GROMACS .gro file of N, CA and C in nm:
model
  201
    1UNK      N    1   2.129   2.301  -1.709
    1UNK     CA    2   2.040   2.277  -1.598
    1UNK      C    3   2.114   2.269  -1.466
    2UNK      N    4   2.230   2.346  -1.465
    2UNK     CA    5   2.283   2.355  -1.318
    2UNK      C    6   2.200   2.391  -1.200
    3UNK      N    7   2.146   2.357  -1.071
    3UNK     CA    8   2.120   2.466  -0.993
    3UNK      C    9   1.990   2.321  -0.944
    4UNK      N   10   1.971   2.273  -1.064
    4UNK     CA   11   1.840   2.123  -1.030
    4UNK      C   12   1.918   2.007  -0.989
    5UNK      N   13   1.876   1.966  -0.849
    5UNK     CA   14   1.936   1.854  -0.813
    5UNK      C   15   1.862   1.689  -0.849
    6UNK      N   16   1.750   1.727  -0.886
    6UNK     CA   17   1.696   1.586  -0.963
    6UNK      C   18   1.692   1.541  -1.079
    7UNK      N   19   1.707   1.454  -1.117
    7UNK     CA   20   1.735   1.380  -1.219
    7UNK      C   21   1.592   1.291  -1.269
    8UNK      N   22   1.599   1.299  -1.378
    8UNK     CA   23   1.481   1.253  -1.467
    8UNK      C   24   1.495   1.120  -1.490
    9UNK      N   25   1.415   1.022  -1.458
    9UNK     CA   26   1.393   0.881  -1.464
    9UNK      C   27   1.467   0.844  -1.643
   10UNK      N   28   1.543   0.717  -1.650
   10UNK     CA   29   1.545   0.736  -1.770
   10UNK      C   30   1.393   0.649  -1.835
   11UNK      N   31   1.371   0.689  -2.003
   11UNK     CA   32   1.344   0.659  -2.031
   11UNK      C   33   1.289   0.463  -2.085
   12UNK      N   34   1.185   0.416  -2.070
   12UNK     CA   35   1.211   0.284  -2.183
   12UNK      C   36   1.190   0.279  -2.304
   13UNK      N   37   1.241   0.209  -2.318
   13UNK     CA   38   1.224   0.204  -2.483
   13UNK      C   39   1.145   0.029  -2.464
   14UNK      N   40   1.105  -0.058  -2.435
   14UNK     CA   41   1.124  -0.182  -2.463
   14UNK      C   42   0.925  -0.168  -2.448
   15UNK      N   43   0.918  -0.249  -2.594
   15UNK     CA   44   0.810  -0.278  -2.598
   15UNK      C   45   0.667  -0.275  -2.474
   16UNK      N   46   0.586  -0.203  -2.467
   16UNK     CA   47   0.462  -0.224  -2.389
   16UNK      C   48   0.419  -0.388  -2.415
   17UNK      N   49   0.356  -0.441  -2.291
   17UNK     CA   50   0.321  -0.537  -2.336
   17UNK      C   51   0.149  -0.553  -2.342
   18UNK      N   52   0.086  -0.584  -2.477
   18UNK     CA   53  -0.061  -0.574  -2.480
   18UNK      C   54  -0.132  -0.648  -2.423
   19UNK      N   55  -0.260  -0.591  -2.345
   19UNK     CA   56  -0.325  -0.724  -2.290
   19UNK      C   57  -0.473  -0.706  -2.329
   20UNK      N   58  -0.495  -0.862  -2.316
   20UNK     CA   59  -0.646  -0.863  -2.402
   20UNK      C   60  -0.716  -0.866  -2.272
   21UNK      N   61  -0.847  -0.911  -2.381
   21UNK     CA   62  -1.030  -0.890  -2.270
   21UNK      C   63  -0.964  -1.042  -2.154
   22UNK      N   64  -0.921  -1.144  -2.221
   22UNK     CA   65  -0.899  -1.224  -2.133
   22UNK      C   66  -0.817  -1.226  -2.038
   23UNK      N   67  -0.748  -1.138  -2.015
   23UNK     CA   68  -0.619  -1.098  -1.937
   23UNK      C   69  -0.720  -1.037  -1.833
   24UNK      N   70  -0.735  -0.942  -1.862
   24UNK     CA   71  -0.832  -0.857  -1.749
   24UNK      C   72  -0.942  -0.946  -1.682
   25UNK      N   73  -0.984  -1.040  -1.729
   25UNK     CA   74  -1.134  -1.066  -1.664
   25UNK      C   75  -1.082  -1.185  -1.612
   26UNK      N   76  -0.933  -1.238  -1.659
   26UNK     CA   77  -0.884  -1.367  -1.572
   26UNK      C   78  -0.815  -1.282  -1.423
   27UNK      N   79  -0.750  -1.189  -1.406
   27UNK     CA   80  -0.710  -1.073  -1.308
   27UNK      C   81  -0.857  -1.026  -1.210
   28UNK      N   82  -0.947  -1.042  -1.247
   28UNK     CA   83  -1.051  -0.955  -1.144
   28UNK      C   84  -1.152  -1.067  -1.090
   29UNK      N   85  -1.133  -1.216  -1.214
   29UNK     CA   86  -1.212  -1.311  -1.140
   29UNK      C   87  -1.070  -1.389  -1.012
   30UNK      N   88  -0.935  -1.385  -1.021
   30UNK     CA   89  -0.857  -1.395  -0.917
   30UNK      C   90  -0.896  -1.308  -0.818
   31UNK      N   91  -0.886  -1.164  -0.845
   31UNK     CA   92  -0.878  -1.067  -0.733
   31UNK      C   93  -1.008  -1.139  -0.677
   32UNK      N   94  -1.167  -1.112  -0.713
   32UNK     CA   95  -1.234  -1.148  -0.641
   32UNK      C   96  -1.303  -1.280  -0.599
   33UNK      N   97  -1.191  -1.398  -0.580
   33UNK     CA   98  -1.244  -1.491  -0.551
   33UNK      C   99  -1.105  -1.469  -0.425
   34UNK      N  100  -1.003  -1.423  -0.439
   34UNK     CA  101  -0.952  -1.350  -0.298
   34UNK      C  102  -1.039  -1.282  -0.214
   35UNK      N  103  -1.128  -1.193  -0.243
   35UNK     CA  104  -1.160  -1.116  -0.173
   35UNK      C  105  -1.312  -1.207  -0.123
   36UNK      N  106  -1.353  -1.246  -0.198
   36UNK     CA  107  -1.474  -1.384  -0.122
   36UNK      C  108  -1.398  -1.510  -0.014
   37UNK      N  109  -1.295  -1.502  -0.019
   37UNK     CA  110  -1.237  -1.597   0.038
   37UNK      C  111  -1.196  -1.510   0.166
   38UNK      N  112  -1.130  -1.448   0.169
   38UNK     CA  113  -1.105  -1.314   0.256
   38UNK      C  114  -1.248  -1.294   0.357
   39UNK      N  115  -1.315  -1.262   0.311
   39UNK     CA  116  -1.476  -1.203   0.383
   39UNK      C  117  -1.523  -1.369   0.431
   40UNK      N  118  -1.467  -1.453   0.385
   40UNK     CA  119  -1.579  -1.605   0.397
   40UNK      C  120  -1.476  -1.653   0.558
   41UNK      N  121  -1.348  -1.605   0.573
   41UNK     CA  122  -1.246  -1.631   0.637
   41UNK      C  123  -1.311  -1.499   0.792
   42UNK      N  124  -1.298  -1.409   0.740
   42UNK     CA  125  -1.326  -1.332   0.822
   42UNK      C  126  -1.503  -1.332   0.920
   43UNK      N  127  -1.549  -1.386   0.835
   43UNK     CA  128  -1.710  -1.439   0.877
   43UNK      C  129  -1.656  -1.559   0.987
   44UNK      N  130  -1.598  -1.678   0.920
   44UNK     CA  131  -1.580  -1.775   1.022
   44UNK      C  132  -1.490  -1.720   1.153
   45UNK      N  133  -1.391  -1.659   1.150
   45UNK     CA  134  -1.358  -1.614   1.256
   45UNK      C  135  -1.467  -1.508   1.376
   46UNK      N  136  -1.474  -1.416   1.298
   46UNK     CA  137  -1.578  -1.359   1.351
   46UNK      C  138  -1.681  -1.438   1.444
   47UNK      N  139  -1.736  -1.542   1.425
   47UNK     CA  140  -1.791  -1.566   1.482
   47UNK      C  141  -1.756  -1.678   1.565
   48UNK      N  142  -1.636  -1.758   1.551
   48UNK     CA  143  -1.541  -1.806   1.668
   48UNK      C  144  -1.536  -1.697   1.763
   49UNK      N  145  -1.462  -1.565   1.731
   49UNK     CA  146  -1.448  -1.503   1.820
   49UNK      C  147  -1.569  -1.425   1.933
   50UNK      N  148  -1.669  -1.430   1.799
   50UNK     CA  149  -1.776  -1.395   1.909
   50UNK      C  150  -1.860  -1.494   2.022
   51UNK      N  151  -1.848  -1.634   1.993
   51UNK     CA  152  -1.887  -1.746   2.089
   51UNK      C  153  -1.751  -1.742   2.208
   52UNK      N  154  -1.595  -1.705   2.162
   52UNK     CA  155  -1.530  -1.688   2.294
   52UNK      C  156  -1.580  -1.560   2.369
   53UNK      N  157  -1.590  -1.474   2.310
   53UNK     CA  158  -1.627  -1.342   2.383
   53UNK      C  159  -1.711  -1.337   2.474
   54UNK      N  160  -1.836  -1.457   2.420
   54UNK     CA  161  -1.931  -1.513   2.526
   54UNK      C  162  -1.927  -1.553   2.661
   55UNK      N  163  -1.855  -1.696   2.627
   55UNK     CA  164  -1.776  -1.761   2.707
   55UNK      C  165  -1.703  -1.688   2.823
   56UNK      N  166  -1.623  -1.585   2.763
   56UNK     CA  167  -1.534  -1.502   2.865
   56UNK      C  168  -1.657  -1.463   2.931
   57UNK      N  169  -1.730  -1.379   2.901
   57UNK     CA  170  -1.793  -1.273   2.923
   57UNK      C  171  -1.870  -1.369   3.088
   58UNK      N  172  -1.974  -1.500   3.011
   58UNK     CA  173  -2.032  -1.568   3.125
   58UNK      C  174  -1.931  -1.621   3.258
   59UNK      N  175  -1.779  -1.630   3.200
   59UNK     CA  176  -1.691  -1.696   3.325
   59UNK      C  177  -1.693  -1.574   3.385
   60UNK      N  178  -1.659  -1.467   3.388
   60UNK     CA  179  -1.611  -1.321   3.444
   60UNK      C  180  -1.755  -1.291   3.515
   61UNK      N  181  -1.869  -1.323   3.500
   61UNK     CA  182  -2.010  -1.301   3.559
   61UNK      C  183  -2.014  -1.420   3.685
   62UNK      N  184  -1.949  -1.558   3.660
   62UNK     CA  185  -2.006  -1.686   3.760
   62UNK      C  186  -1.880  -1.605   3.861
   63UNK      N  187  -1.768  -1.602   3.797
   63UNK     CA  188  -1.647  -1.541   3.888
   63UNK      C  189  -1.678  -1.457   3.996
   64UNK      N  190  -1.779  -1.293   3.950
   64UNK     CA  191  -1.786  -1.217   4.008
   64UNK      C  192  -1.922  -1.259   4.090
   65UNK      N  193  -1.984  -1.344   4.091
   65UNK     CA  194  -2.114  -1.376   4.168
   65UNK      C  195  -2.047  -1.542   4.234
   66UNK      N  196  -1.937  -1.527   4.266
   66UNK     CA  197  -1.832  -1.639   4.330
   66UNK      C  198  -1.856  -1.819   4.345
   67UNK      N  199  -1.921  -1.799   4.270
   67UNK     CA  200  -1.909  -1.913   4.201
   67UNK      C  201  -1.816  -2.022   4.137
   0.00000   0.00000   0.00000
């Protein structure tokens, strides 16, 4: 095989490791109590940020009507 400059991963040999029904459904009730926590995080911000946005929005209006 002269002329090929890549090289082939070696092999494993060492046991696969098996996973059951409980493995998986303990993995996807983590993932999605991340991802509810995530969206529940992003809701509360969201709407911090949208009461400052307000805020700005009414100072930049009293500002420009000189107040």
């Amino acid at each position: 095989m002269p002329g090929y400059p890549f090289a082939l991963p070696p092999v494993s040999t060492a046991p696969k490791r098996s996973y059951t029904v409980e493995d998986f459904s303990d993995l996807i009730d983590s993932r999605l109590l991340k991802l509810e926590s995530k969206r529940e995080a992003q809701q509360r911000y969201g709407s911090l940020l949208a009461v400052l946005r307000q805020q700005v929005d009414s100072y930049r209006q009293r500002k420009a009507r000189g107040q």
